[in-house]
Short mmCIF file of C-alpha atoms and ligand atoms in Angstrom, two decimals:
data_model
loop_
_atom_site.label_atom_id
_atom_site.label_comp_id
_atom_site.label_asym_id
_atom_site.label_seq_id
_atom_site.Cartn_x
_atom_site.Cartn_y
_atom_site.Cartn_z
CA MET Y 1 119.97 40.62 124.26
CA SER Y 2 120.60 36.76 124.88
CA MET Y 3 123.99 35.42 124.00
CA LEU Y 4 123.13 33.39 121.30
CA GLU Y 5 119.58 33.64 118.99
CA VAL Y 6 118.50 31.55 116.63
CA GLU Y 7 115.67 32.55 114.86
CA GLY Y 8 113.40 30.45 111.98
CA VAL Y 9 116.29 28.45 111.39
CA SER Y 10 115.16 25.56 108.63
CA LYS Y 11 117.71 23.23 106.58
CA ARG Y 12 116.56 20.28 104.47
CA PHE Y 13 118.91 17.59 103.26
CA GLY Y 14 117.57 15.76 100.44
CA GLY Y 15 113.87 14.71 101.24
CA ILE Y 16 114.68 15.02 104.94
CA GLN Y 17 113.63 18.42 106.67
CA ALA Y 18 116.34 18.29 109.49
CA LEU Y 19 115.51 21.69 111.13
CA GLN Y 20 111.78 23.47 110.08
CA GLY Y 21 111.49 27.12 111.64
CA CYS Y 22 113.84 26.33 114.60
CA SER Y 23 113.79 29.26 117.12
CA LEU Y 24 115.81 29.54 120.56
CA SER Y 25 117.97 31.20 122.33
CA VAL Y 26 121.12 30.75 124.78
CA GLU Y 27 121.36 33.05 127.95
CA HIS Y 28 124.73 34.37 128.75
CA GLY Y 29 126.29 32.54 131.80
CA SER Y 30 123.99 29.73 131.61
CA VAL Y 31 124.17 26.10 131.44
CA THR Y 32 121.51 25.16 128.55
CA GLY Y 33 120.49 21.92 127.52
CA LEU Y 34 119.08 20.72 124.23
CA ILE Y 35 117.27 17.45 124.16
CA GLY Y 36 115.02 15.61 122.04
CA PRO Y 37 114.73 12.02 120.47
CA ASN Y 38 117.51 10.86 117.67
CA GLY Y 39 116.91 12.50 114.36
CA SER Y 40 115.09 15.71 115.75
CA GLY Y 41 118.11 18.01 114.30
CA LYS Y 42 120.10 18.80 117.61
CA THR Y 43 123.57 18.07 115.75
CA THR Y 44 122.47 19.91 112.61
CA LEU Y 45 121.52 23.00 114.56
CA PHE Y 46 124.72 22.81 115.97
CA ASN Y 47 126.31 22.79 112.64
CA VAL Y 48 124.23 25.70 111.60
CA VAL Y 49 125.44 27.88 114.84
CA THR Y 50 128.65 26.88 114.32
CA GLY Y 51 129.12 27.32 110.44
CA TYR Y 52 129.39 23.57 109.48
CA ALA Y 53 126.36 23.99 107.84
CA ARG Y 54 123.97 26.99 105.90
CA PRO Y 55 120.52 27.40 106.69
CA ASP Y 56 118.21 27.42 104.01
CA ALA Y 57 116.52 30.36 106.09
CA GLY Y 58 116.55 31.98 108.99
CA THR Y 59 119.29 33.75 111.07
CA VAL Y 60 121.68 32.92 114.03
CA ARG Y 61 123.28 35.94 116.04
CA PHE Y 62 125.85 35.89 118.43
CA GLU Y 63 125.51 39.43 120.95
CA GLY Y 64 123.56 40.59 118.13
CA THR Y 65 125.52 39.75 115.47
CA ALA Y 66 124.35 37.80 111.96
CA ILE Y 67 126.46 34.89 112.37
CA ASP Y 68 125.09 32.46 109.51
CA ASN Y 69 127.27 33.11 106.42
CA LEU Y 70 130.36 32.82 108.33
CA PRO Y 71 132.94 30.00 108.18
CA PRO Y 72 133.62 27.81 111.08
CA ASP Y 73 137.29 29.27 111.76
CA ARG Y 74 135.68 32.75 111.88
CA ILE Y 75 132.86 31.66 114.18
CA LEU Y 76 135.09 30.09 117.01
CA ALA Y 77 137.27 33.48 116.70
CA LEU Y 78 134.63 35.26 117.68
CA GLY Y 79 134.41 33.24 120.67
CA ILE Y 80 131.50 30.01 119.76
CA GLY Y 81 133.91 26.56 120.38
CA ARG Y 82 132.29 23.24 120.12
CA THR Y 83 133.18 19.40 120.32
CA PHE Y 84 131.64 16.67 118.34
CA GLN Y 85 129.03 13.60 118.56
CA MET Y 86 132.10 11.68 117.11
CA VAL Y 87 135.09 13.05 118.49
CA ARG Y 88 137.55 14.70 116.40
CA ILE Y 89 140.98 14.57 117.35
CA PHE Y 90 144.54 13.44 115.70
CA PRO Y 91 145.30 9.81 116.91
CA ARG Y 92 148.59 9.83 115.76
CA LEU Y 93 149.56 13.25 117.04
CA THR Y 94 150.60 13.40 120.78
CA VAL Y 95 147.93 14.72 123.27
CA LEU Y 96 150.28 17.99 123.25
CA GLU Y 97 150.38 18.10 119.78
CA ASN Y 98 146.64 17.91 119.34
CA MET Y 99 146.19 21.00 122.00
CA HIS Y 100 148.09 22.80 119.10
CA VAL Y 101 146.49 22.15 116.26
CA PRO Y 102 143.50 24.80 117.09
CA VAL Y 103 145.71 27.50 117.49
CA ARG Y 104 148.37 27.24 114.36
CA ARG Y 105 147.45 28.75 111.24
CA GLN Y 106 150.08 27.28 109.55
CA GLY Y 107 148.41 23.88 110.23
CA LEU Y 108 149.61 20.88 110.66
CA ALA Y 109 153.20 21.15 109.77
CA GLY Y 110 153.93 24.04 112.51
CA VAL Y 111 152.71 21.77 114.69
CA LEU Y 112 155.01 19.13 114.09
CA SER Y 113 157.89 21.78 113.82
CA GLY Y 114 156.98 22.29 117.74
CA ALA Y 115 156.44 26.35 116.77
CA SER Y 116 154.71 27.47 119.61
CA THR Y 117 155.22 30.82 121.88
CA HIS Y 118 156.26 30.19 125.58
CA GLU Y 119 152.69 31.33 126.66
CA GLU Y 120 151.00 28.94 124.83
CA ARG Y 121 153.10 25.86 125.88
CA ALA Y 122 152.30 26.85 129.30
CA ARG Y 123 148.54 27.52 128.58
CA VAL Y 124 148.51 23.83 127.08
CA LEU Y 125 150.00 22.70 130.24
CA ASP Y 126 147.47 24.62 132.49
CA LEU Y 127 144.00 22.93 130.91
CA LEU Y 128 145.70 19.45 130.34
CA ARG Y 129 146.42 19.83 134.25
CA PHE Y 130 143.01 21.24 134.46
CA VAL Y 131 141.10 18.13 132.73
CA GLY Y 132 143.76 15.74 134.64
CA LEU Y 133 145.79 14.74 131.31
CA GLU Y 134 148.84 16.18 132.16
CA ARG Y 135 150.83 12.59 132.91
CA LEU Y 136 149.40 11.59 129.47
CA LYS Y 137 150.81 14.80 127.22
CA ASN Y 138 153.45 12.53 125.20
CA GLU Y 139 151.03 9.90 124.49
CA PRO Y 140 149.52 9.25 121.09
CA ALA Y 141 145.79 10.31 121.41
CA GLY Y 142 144.89 7.36 119.80
CA ASN Y 143 146.09 5.55 123.09
CA LEU Y 144 143.72 7.47 125.25
CA SER Y 145 140.19 5.68 126.66
CA PHE Y 146 137.06 7.09 125.06
CA GLY Y 147 136.35 9.56 127.90
CA GLN Y 148 140.19 10.85 128.11
CA ARG Y 149 139.57 11.90 124.40
CA ARG Y 150 136.24 13.93 124.74
CA LEU Y 151 138.17 15.56 128.02
CA LEU Y 152 141.23 15.99 125.33
CA GLU Y 153 138.79 17.61 123.10
CA ILE Y 154 136.72 19.92 125.62
CA ALA Y 155 140.72 21.08 126.30
CA CYS Y 156 141.46 21.86 122.38
CA VAL Y 157 138.28 24.20 122.92
CA LEU Y 158 139.38 25.77 125.24
CA MET Y 159 142.77 26.76 123.63
CA ALA Y 160 140.63 29.17 121.78
CA GLY Y 161 139.42 30.89 124.49
CA PRO Y 162 135.59 30.39 124.14
CA ARG Y 163 132.76 32.55 125.42
CA VAL Y 164 130.00 29.80 124.79
CA ILE Y 165 131.03 26.34 124.25
CA LEU Y 166 128.28 23.82 122.72
CA LEU Y 167 128.60 19.71 123.37
CA ASP Y 168 127.55 17.66 121.41
CA GLU Y 169 126.72 14.62 123.43
CA PRO Y 170 130.06 14.74 126.03
CA GLY Y 171 128.40 11.58 127.48
CA GLY Y 172 128.69 9.28 124.60
CA GLY Y 173 130.76 6.37 125.14
CA VAL Y 174 131.77 7.57 128.35
CA ASN Y 175 131.67 5.98 131.94
CA PRO Y 176 129.68 7.59 134.87
CA THR Y 177 132.62 7.84 136.47
CA MET Y 178 134.39 10.13 133.23
CA LEU Y 179 130.80 11.38 133.06
CA ARG Y 180 130.94 12.87 136.47
CA ALA Y 181 134.34 14.41 136.05
CA ILE Y 182 133.19 15.94 132.77
CA ALA Y 183 130.15 17.28 134.35
CA GLY Y 184 132.70 18.60 137.23
CA HIS Y 185 134.74 20.77 134.83
CA ILE Y 186 131.71 22.39 133.10
CA ARG Y 187 130.24 23.59 136.29
CA GLU Y 188 133.83 25.08 137.00
CA LEU Y 189 134.18 26.41 133.87
CA ASN Y 190 130.52 27.95 134.11
CA GLY Y 191 131.53 29.32 137.19
CA GLN Y 192 133.98 31.26 135.66
CA GLY Y 193 131.54 32.62 133.04
CA ILE Y 194 131.62 30.57 130.00
CA THR Y 195 128.52 29.57 128.59
CA PHE Y 196 127.38 26.28 127.76
CA PHE Y 197 125.08 24.54 125.59
CA VAL Y 198 124.95 20.89 125.75
CA VAL Y 199 122.97 18.32 123.53
CA GLU Y 200 123.13 14.72 126.33
CA HIS Y 201 120.82 11.76 126.50
CA ASN Y 202 121.99 11.06 130.59
CA MET Y 203 118.99 12.45 131.80
CA GLY Y 204 120.61 12.85 135.18
CA PHE Y 205 123.43 14.92 133.87
CA VAL Y 206 121.38 17.12 132.36
CA MET Y 207 118.55 17.99 135.35
CA GLU Y 208 121.92 18.33 137.31
CA LEU Y 209 123.73 20.54 135.45
CA CYS Y 210 121.34 22.71 133.04
CA HIS Y 211 119.47 25.60 134.22
CA ARG Y 212 117.24 25.40 131.03
CA VAL Y 213 116.39 22.84 128.90
CA ILE Y 214 115.38 22.93 125.15
CA VAL Y 215 113.96 20.30 123.69
CA MET Y 216 113.35 19.44 120.03
CA HIS Y 217 111.54 17.26 117.79
CA ARG Y 218 111.67 16.96 114.30
CA GLY Y 219 113.61 19.74 113.71
CA SER Y 220 111.48 22.46 115.60
CA VAL Y 221 111.66 23.22 119.53
CA ILE Y 222 108.41 21.82 121.35
CA ALA Y 223 109.46 22.82 124.70
CA GLN Y 224 111.85 24.71 127.01
CA GLY Y 225 111.89 25.79 130.87
CA ASP Y 226 113.46 24.75 133.87
CA PRO Y 227 114.44 20.96 133.63
CA GLU Y 228 111.74 19.61 136.29
CA ALA Y 229 109.06 21.54 134.25
CA VAL Y 230 110.63 19.96 131.15
CA ARG Y 231 110.65 16.30 132.22
CA ARG Y 232 106.95 16.77 133.27
CA ASP Y 233 106.08 18.47 130.14
CA PRO Y 234 103.01 15.86 128.60
CA ALA Y 235 104.42 17.14 125.15
CA VAL Y 236 108.16 16.07 125.62
CA LEU Y 237 106.98 12.33 126.69
CA GLU Y 238 104.76 11.95 123.87
CA ALA Y 239 107.86 12.80 121.50
CA TYR Y 240 110.30 10.42 123.26
CA LEU Y 241 107.46 7.56 123.41
CA GLY Y 242 106.10 8.45 119.60
CA GLU Y 243 109.71 7.81 118.09
N1 LIG H 1 124.72 15.91 106.17
C1 LIG H 1 123.65 15.19 106.26
N2 LIG H 1 122.81 14.41 105.10
C2 LIG H 1 121.69 13.89 104.92
N3 LIG H 1 120.90 13.81 105.97
C3 LIG H 1 121.04 14.26 107.27
C4 LIG H 1 123.04 15.25 107.28
N4 LIG H 1 122.74 15.32 108.82
C5 LIG H 1 121.46 14.90 109.45
N5 LIG H 1 120.55 14.49 108.54
C6 LIG H 1 119.26 14.21 108.88
O1 LIG H 1 118.93 15.28 109.47
C7 LIG H 1 118.30 14.56 110.54
C8 LIG H 1 118.70 15.28 111.75
O2 LIG H 1 119.95 14.87 112.05
P1 LIG H 1 120.09 15.32 113.27
O3 LIG H 1 120.90 16.59 113.38
O4 LIG H 1 122.05 14.48 113.28
O5 LIG H 1 119.56 14.55 114.72
P2 LIG H 1 120.25 14.84 116.29
O6 LIG H 1 121.43 15.22 116.29
O7 LIG H 1 118.99 15.04 116.79
O8 LIG H 1 120.15 13.04 116.60
C9 LIG H 1 118.25 13.12 110.03
O9 LIG H 1 117.42 12.73 109.70
C10 LIG H 1 119.52 12.63 109.51
O10 LIG H 1 119.63 11.48 109.32
MG1 LIG H 2 122.75 14.17 117.15
#
């Protein structure tokens, strides 16, 4: 059984068919890439998998259990974490405060009152150290560079203890040095057993990091396989040249 199984998923927005009978799977322990021209449905697929969009048809299974009717917080609690193409952090909260947001049920008031357990605070510091943001812990997150915000978002997701993480363009707006750092973190976390499903336009990043690559075009999967084979696939070249 695959970790994540998407079967025949369709999603329409008004006149736009964003997903059309999309089927794919992500294997346990893999780093799986998801590529395709702009508008091919990658973010919509991530939204469906993580509960931010309801599919019109089809199913999504996590370890064999259908999850396509669950809300985002339930899906996160099951072990599926994600980051967003447009980074979602709270710019006026400090780096530390941002780290407490995902685990705080009582909402922002709880974060600001500092009501966290000793273990939780230790874990926050461990994760900030891991992504290299510990010395910035008391800075408002709005002062961070774009790349540092992406690292903070990854650290926030890790607070929930996910078993698979979906990253939507982690390299977007990030300089090459920072992108290499992000790739290093992904590799290390993958070595610890976390599965990754990653949308990224930087081909060097995808080729180096991914065990398997899935290609979408107009809402459906048009190719999949090892990175080299996918890169040479004429259908893939045609999809990119045609857009
Ligand atoms: N909430 C939405 N409302 C209307 N159209 C949307 C919405 N989300 C995505 N789309 C449309 O669906 C198509 C696929 O978008 P998206 O999933 O963001 O593609 P990708 O991430 O591959 O660039 C695009 O044509 C986009 O404009
Ligand atoms: Mg997108």
